[in-house]
Coordinates of C-alpha atoms in Angstrom, one line a residue:
M1 CA -74.6 -15.4 -59.2
N2 CA -74.6 -16.0 -63.2
H3 CA -73.3 -19.7 -63.7
D4 CA -69.9 -18.7 -65.1
G5 CA -69.2 -16.6 -61.7
S6 CA -68.8 -13.8 -64.2
R7 CA -70.3 -11.0 -61.2
I8 CA -67.6 -12.0 -58.9
T9 CA -64.6 -9.5 -59.7
R10 CA -61.6 -8.6 -58.5
R11 CA -62.4 -5.7 -57.0
G12 CA -65.3 -7.7 -54.1
I13 CA -62.4 -9.7 -53.0
Q14 CA -60.3 -6.7 -52.3
I15 CA -62.9 -5.0 -50.5
T16 CA -63.9 -8.4 -48.2
L17 CA -60.1 -8.3 -47.1
G18 CA -60.4 -5.1 -46.6
L19 CA -62.8 -6.1 -44.1
L20 CA -61.6 -8.9 -43.5
W21 CA -57.1 -7.1 -42.0
I22 CA -60.2 -4.5 -40.2
L23 CA -61.5 -7.8 -38.2
D24 CA -57.8 -8.4 -37.5
G25 CA -56.6 -5.1 -36.8
G26 CA -59.8 -4.8 -34.1
L27 CA -58.6 -8.3 -31.9
Q28 CA -55.0 -6.8 -31.4
F29 CA -56.7 -3.9 -29.1
Q30 CA -58.5 -6.6 -27.0
P31 CA -57.1 -6.0 -23.7
A32 CA -55.2 -9.9 -22.9
M33 CA -53.4 -8.5 -26.5
L34 CA -52.1 -4.8 -25.0
T35 CA -49.7 -7.5 -21.9
S36 CA -47.1 -10.0 -22.1
K37 CA -49.6 -12.5 -23.6
F38 CA -49.1 -11.1 -26.8
A39 CA -45.7 -12.7 -26.8
T40 CA -45.5 -15.8 -24.5
Q41 CA -49.5 -17.2 -25.9
V42 CA -49.7 -15.8 -29.5
I43 CA -46.1 -15.5 -31.0
E44 CA -43.9 -17.8 -29.6
P45 CA -46.0 -20.5 -29.4
A46 CA -45.3 -20.8 -32.9
G47 CA -42.3 -21.8 -32.6
H48 CA -42.4 -24.3 -30.7
G49 CA -41.4 -27.9 -31.7
Q50 CA -40.3 -26.4 -35.0
P51 CA -36.6 -26.1 -36.5
A52 CA -34.5 -24.0 -35.9
F53 CA -34.3 -21.8 -39.0
V54 CA -38.9 -20.8 -38.0
S55 CA -38.1 -21.3 -34.2
W56 CA -35.2 -18.6 -33.4
P57 CA -36.7 -15.9 -35.5
V58 CA -40.5 -16.8 -34.0
H59 CA -38.1 -16.2 -31.0
E60 CA -36.0 -13.6 -31.4
A61 CA -39.9 -11.6 -33.2
A62 CA -41.0 -12.5 -29.7
S63 CA -38.4 -11.8 -27.6
L64 CA -39.1 -7.7 -29.0
I65 CA -42.7 -7.4 -28.5
A66 CA -42.7 -9.1 -24.6
R67 CA -40.5 -6.2 -24.0
Q68 CA -43.1 -3.5 -25.5
P69 CA -46.1 -5.7 -25.3
A70 CA -48.4 -2.6 -25.3
V71 CA -46.7 0.0 -28.3
A72 CA -45.8 -3.5 -30.3
D73 CA -49.7 -4.2 -29.8
V74 CA -50.4 -1.0 -30.6
A75 CA -48.4 -1.1 -33.9
F76 CA -49.4 -3.8 -35.2
G77 CA -53.1 -3.0 -35.2
L78 CA -52.7 -0.5 -37.1
I79 CA -50.6 -1.2 -39.2
Q80 CA -53.1 -3.9 -40.5
L81 CA -56.9 -1.3 -39.9
A82 CA -54.7 0.9 -42.4
L83 CA -53.9 -2.2 -44.7
G84 CA -58.0 -2.9 -44.4
A85 CA -58.6 0.8 -44.9
G86 CA -56.3 1.3 -48.2
L87 CA -58.2 -1.9 -49.6
L88 CA -60.8 -0.7 -48.9
H89 CA -60.3 3.5 -51.3
R90 CA -60.3 2.6 -54.4
R91 CA -56.7 5.0 -54.8
T92 CA -55.1 3.0 -52.8
V93 CA -55.7 -0.6 -53.5
R94 CA -52.5 -1.7 -55.4
L95 CA -50.7 -0.3 -53.0
A96 CA -52.1 -1.9 -50.0
L97 CA -52.3 -4.9 -51.7
A98 CA -48.7 -4.9 -52.5
A99 CA -48.3 -3.8 -48.8
S100 CA -51.0 -6.6 -47.4
V101 CA -49.4 -9.6 -49.4
A102 CA -44.7 -8.1 -47.5
W103 CA -47.4 -7.9 -44.1
A104 CA -49.2 -11.0 -44.4
L105 CA -46.1 -13.3 -45.1
S106 CA -44.0 -11.8 -42.8
V107 CA -46.7 -12.4 -40.0
W108 CA -46.3 -15.5 -42.0
Y109 CA -43.2 -16.5 -40.7
L110 CA -42.3 -14.9 -37.4
G111 CA -45.9 -15.4 -36.6
E112 CA -47.4 -18.4 -37.1
G113 CA -44.3 -19.8 -37.8
L114 CA -44.8 -21.1 -41.2
G115 CA -48.4 -22.5 -39.8
G116 CA -46.3 -24.9 -38.0
L117 CA -45.9 -26.7 -40.8
F118 CA -42.7 -27.8 -39.7
A119 CA -43.7 -29.0 -35.7
G120 CA -45.6 -32.2 -37.4
G121 CA -49.2 -32.5 -36.6
A122 CA -50.5 -30.0 -38.8
G123 CA -53.4 -30.5 -41.1
L124 CA -55.8 -27.9 -42.7
L125 CA -58.4 -29.4 -40.1
T126 CA -56.9 -27.5 -37.2
G127 CA -55.1 -24.6 -39.4
A128 CA -52.5 -25.6 -41.5
P129 CA -50.9 -24.0 -43.5
G130 CA -51.4 -20.5 -41.4
S131 CA -54.3 -18.2 -42.8
A132 CA -51.8 -14.8 -43.3
L133 CA -49.8 -17.4 -46.6
V134 CA -54.1 -17.5 -47.4
Y135 CA -54.3 -13.8 -47.5
A136 CA -50.9 -13.6 -49.7
V137 CA -52.1 -15.3 -51.8
V138 CA -56.0 -14.1 -51.8
A139 CA -54.1 -10.6 -51.9
M140 CA -52.1 -11.5 -55.2
A141 CA -54.9 -13.6 -56.4
V142 CA -57.1 -9.7 -57.2
S143 CA -54.5 -7.2 -57.7
P144 CA -54.4 -5.6 -60.4
R145 CA -52.5 -6.0 -63.8
Q146 CA -51.5 -2.3 -64.9
E147 CA -50.9 0.4 -63.5
G148 CA -53.8 3.2 -61.7
S149 CA -56.3 0.8 -62.3
T150 CA -58.3 -1.3 -59.5
G151 CA -59.3 -4.1 -62.1
D152 CA -63.2 -4.6 -61.7
R153 CA -62.8 -8.1 -63.6
R154 CA -62.7 -11.1 -63.1
P155 CA -59.6 -12.8 -60.1
A156 CA -56.8 -14.2 -61.5
G157 CA -56.9 -17.6 -63.2
W158 CA -53.9 -18.6 -61.8
A159 CA -56.0 -18.9 -58.1
A160 CA -57.2 -22.5 -59.4
V161 CA -53.9 -24.1 -59.6
A162 CA -53.2 -23.1 -55.7
W163 CA -56.7 -23.6 -54.8
A164 CA -55.5 -27.3 -55.4
V165 CA -51.9 -27.1 -53.7
L166 CA -53.3 -26.4 -51.1
W167 CA -56.0 -29.1 -50.2
L168 CA -53.8 -31.1 -52.6
G169 CA -50.4 -30.3 -49.8
G170 CA -53.5 -31.4 -47.0
A171 CA -54.5 -34.3 -49.0
L172 CA -50.3 -35.3 -48.2
L173 CA -50.0 -33.3 -45.0
Q174 CA -53.0 -36.0 -43.4
V175 CA -51.2 -38.8 -44.1
L176 CA -47.9 -37.6 -42.5
P177 CA -47.3 -39.2 -39.0
G178 CA -49.0 -37.0 -35.7
N179 CA -52.2 -36.7 -38.5
D180 CA -52.3 -40.5 -40.1
T181 CA -53.7 -42.7 -37.7
N182 CA -58.4 -42.3 -36.0
A183 CA -56.6 -41.5 -32.3
S184 CA -55.0 -38.5 -33.4
L185 CA -58.0 -37.7 -35.2
S186 CA -59.7 -37.6 -32.1
M187 CA -57.0 -36.0 -30.5
A188 CA -57.0 -33.1 -33.2
L189 CA -61.3 -33.0 -32.5
S190 CA -60.8 -32.5 -28.2
M191 CA -57.9 -30.5 -28.3
N192 CA -60.5 -27.9 -30.2
A193 CA -63.5 -28.8 -28.1
S194 CA -60.7 -27.1 -24.7
G195 CA -61.5 -23.7 -23.2
A196 CA -64.4 -23.6 -26.0
P197 CA -67.5 -22.1 -25.3
G198 CA -69.7 -24.8 -23.3
W199 CA -72.3 -25.1 -27.5
L200 CA -68.4 -25.9 -29.2
A201 CA -66.7 -27.7 -26.6
A202 CA -69.8 -29.7 -26.7
I203 CA -69.5 -29.9 -30.3
G204 CA -66.0 -31.0 -30.1
N205 CA -66.4 -34.2 -28.1
H206 CA -69.5 -35.2 -29.2
L207 CA -67.5 -36.0 -32.6
S208 CA -64.1 -37.2 -31.0
A209 CA -66.8 -39.9 -29.0
L210 CA -67.4 -40.8 -32.6
V211 CA -63.9 -41.5 -33.5
P212 CA -63.0 -44.6 -33.4
Y213 CA -60.4 -44.9 -31.5
S214 CA -58.2 -47.4 -33.7
G215 CA -57.3 -48.1 -37.7
V216 CA -57.5 -45.0 -39.8
S217 CA -60.9 -45.4 -41.9
L218 CA -61.5 -41.4 -40.9
I219 CA -58.7 -39.9 -42.4
V220 CA -58.4 -42.4 -45.9
D221 CA -62.2 -40.3 -45.9
L222 CA -60.4 -37.2 -45.4
V223 CA -57.6 -37.7 -47.4
V224 CA -59.9 -38.6 -50.0
L225 CA -62.3 -36.1 -50.3
Q226 CA -59.3 -32.9 -50.1
A227 CA -58.0 -35.1 -53.1
I228 CA -60.9 -34.6 -54.8
V229 CA -61.7 -30.6 -53.6
G230 CA -57.6 -30.3 -55.5
A231 CA -57.8 -32.1 -58.1
G232 CA -61.4 -31.3 -59.4
V233 CA -61.0 -28.2 -58.8
L234 CA -58.4 -28.1 -62.6
M235 CA -61.1 -30.7 -64.8
G236 CA -63.4 -27.4 -65.1
G237 CA -66.5 -26.9 -66.1
R238 CA -69.2 -28.7 -63.4
T239 CA -66.5 -30.7 -61.9
R240 CA -63.9 -27.5 -60.8
R241 CA -67.1 -25.5 -59.8
A242 CA -68.3 -28.7 -57.4
A243 CA -64.7 -29.0 -56.6
V244 CA -64.9 -25.8 -54.9
I245 CA -68.0 -25.8 -53.5
G246 CA -67.1 -29.1 -51.7
G247 CA -63.7 -27.6 -49.6
I248 CA -66.5 -24.4 -49.2
A249 CA -68.6 -26.1 -47.1
L250 CA -65.3 -28.8 -46.2
S251 CA -63.6 -26.0 -44.7
L252 CA -67.1 -24.7 -42.7
V253 CA -66.8 -27.8 -41.0
F254 CA -63.3 -27.9 -40.3
W255 CA -63.5 -24.3 -39.0
V256 CA -66.1 -25.6 -36.6
A257 CA -64.4 -29.1 -35.6
G258 CA -60.8 -27.9 -35.5
Q259 CA -59.9 -24.2 -35.9
G260 CA -62.4 -23.6 -32.9
A261 CA -64.5 -20.8 -34.6
G262 CA -62.0 -18.3 -34.8
Q263 CA -61.3 -18.6 -30.7
F264 CA -62.9 -15.7 -30.9
W265 CA -63.9 -15.7 -27.5
S266 CA -60.1 -17.1 -26.2
G267 CA -59.4 -12.7 -25.7
I268 CA -55.8 -13.5 -27.7
S269 CA -57.8 -14.2 -31.0
T270 CA -55.9 -12.5 -34.2
D271 CA -57.4 -13.6 -37.0
P272 CA -60.7 -15.8 -38.1
N273 CA -58.3 -19.1 -38.5
T274 CA -57.2 -20.0 -41.4
A275 CA -60.7 -22.1 -42.5
P276 CA -62.7 -18.4 -43.4
L277 CA -59.7 -17.1 -45.9
L278 CA -59.8 -21.2 -48.2
V279 CA -63.8 -19.6 -48.9
L280 CA -63.2 -16.4 -49.9
L281 CA -60.2 -18.3 -51.6
G282 CA -63.2 -20.2 -53.3
V283 CA -65.1 -17.6 -54.2
T284 CA -62.2 -15.8 -55.8
V285 CA -62.0 -19.3 -57.7
L286 CA -65.5 -19.1 -58.6
G287 CA -65.0 -15.7 -60.1
A288 CA -62.1 -16.1 -62.0
A289 CA -61.1 -17.3 -65.2
P290 CA -60.2 -20.7 -67.0
W291 CA -56.4 -21.7 -65.7
R292 CA -56.5 -23.2 -68.5
Q293 CA -57.6 -21.3 -72.1
P294 CA -60.2 -23.6 -74.1
G295 CA -58.8 -23.8 -78.2
R296 CA -60.3 -21.0 -79.5
R297 CA -63.1 -22.6 -82.5
M298 CA -62.4 -21.6 -85.5
N299 CA -64.1 -17.6 -87.6
P300 CA -67.3 -20.2 -89.0
E301 CA -66.6 -18.3 -92.1
L302 CA -62.1 -19.6 -92.4
T303 CA -64.1 -23.1 -91.3
E304 CA -66.4 -23.0 -94.4
T305 CA -63.9 -21.7 -96.9
M306 CA -61.7 -24.3 -95.8
A307 CA -64.2 -26.5 -96.3
V308 CA -64.7 -25.9 -99.9
K309 CA -60.3 -26.0 -100.9
V310 CA -60.4 -28.9 -99.7
P311 CA -63.0 -31.5 -102.1
A312 CA -61.1 -29.0 -105.1
M313 CA -58.0 -30.0 -104.1
A314 CA -58.6 -33.9 -103.9
G315 CA -60.5 -33.6 -107.1

């Protein structure tokens, strides 16, 4: 990859998004997802502990799905497979991107309960603000600018701002009650290990044991790291690149330590969770144009002409 990231194109990110939607569509056809578990263990929990404007729509959606879970599940799966196929095909990519944004935002609200942001205890470590929201952000960042163009060009420069908002927001979530002590961090790591395969459970339990149960020392570290990743991307140049690469690495740690590596082992996983989408957003930022265009350099001939005129005027 070139240092300026110019080999990361909109089309490359579009294809990656398409493959992720196909993965999500395939996950809908797991045997457990064709049963009432789809409503009771996937959708309904997203509304628990949330204010009424979140919990009521989520519970209504779960109630509707519970009436015909197999039919609803197959429909969801086919929609996501269609989105993926549409993104892989150049002629349909524009429509598929628009549809994927609408679908992702509806899933974020009704399927993820706005990422649990209002339930307490939400953080980037455990999957906030929800993978569906990041799907929508990435899709908008690589949408073609002109009708009929798939845009083998660099992603939108504002992707860096979206990255900053997500990571600075993560730092803020980390200091809210329920997330702001070493004890809460230890508990999150332990819960990640619960029910996981042996190797993943061992990692979670080991990390949990390393966390001092009192104080806020590691919370401070997490807040500072997330703030640096978020603010650094707005600096430009090497600082921006270092912030994004650091955020990608931190996302992968969060994916294993706090998000159960997507919980593919559970039989009711619907997507790879938020961290892989943050990684994709990071790659999008690396390929994007600078979010602030530097001042244009003056034409050399004009500069030389001005240099001659100024002394003449002074004389």
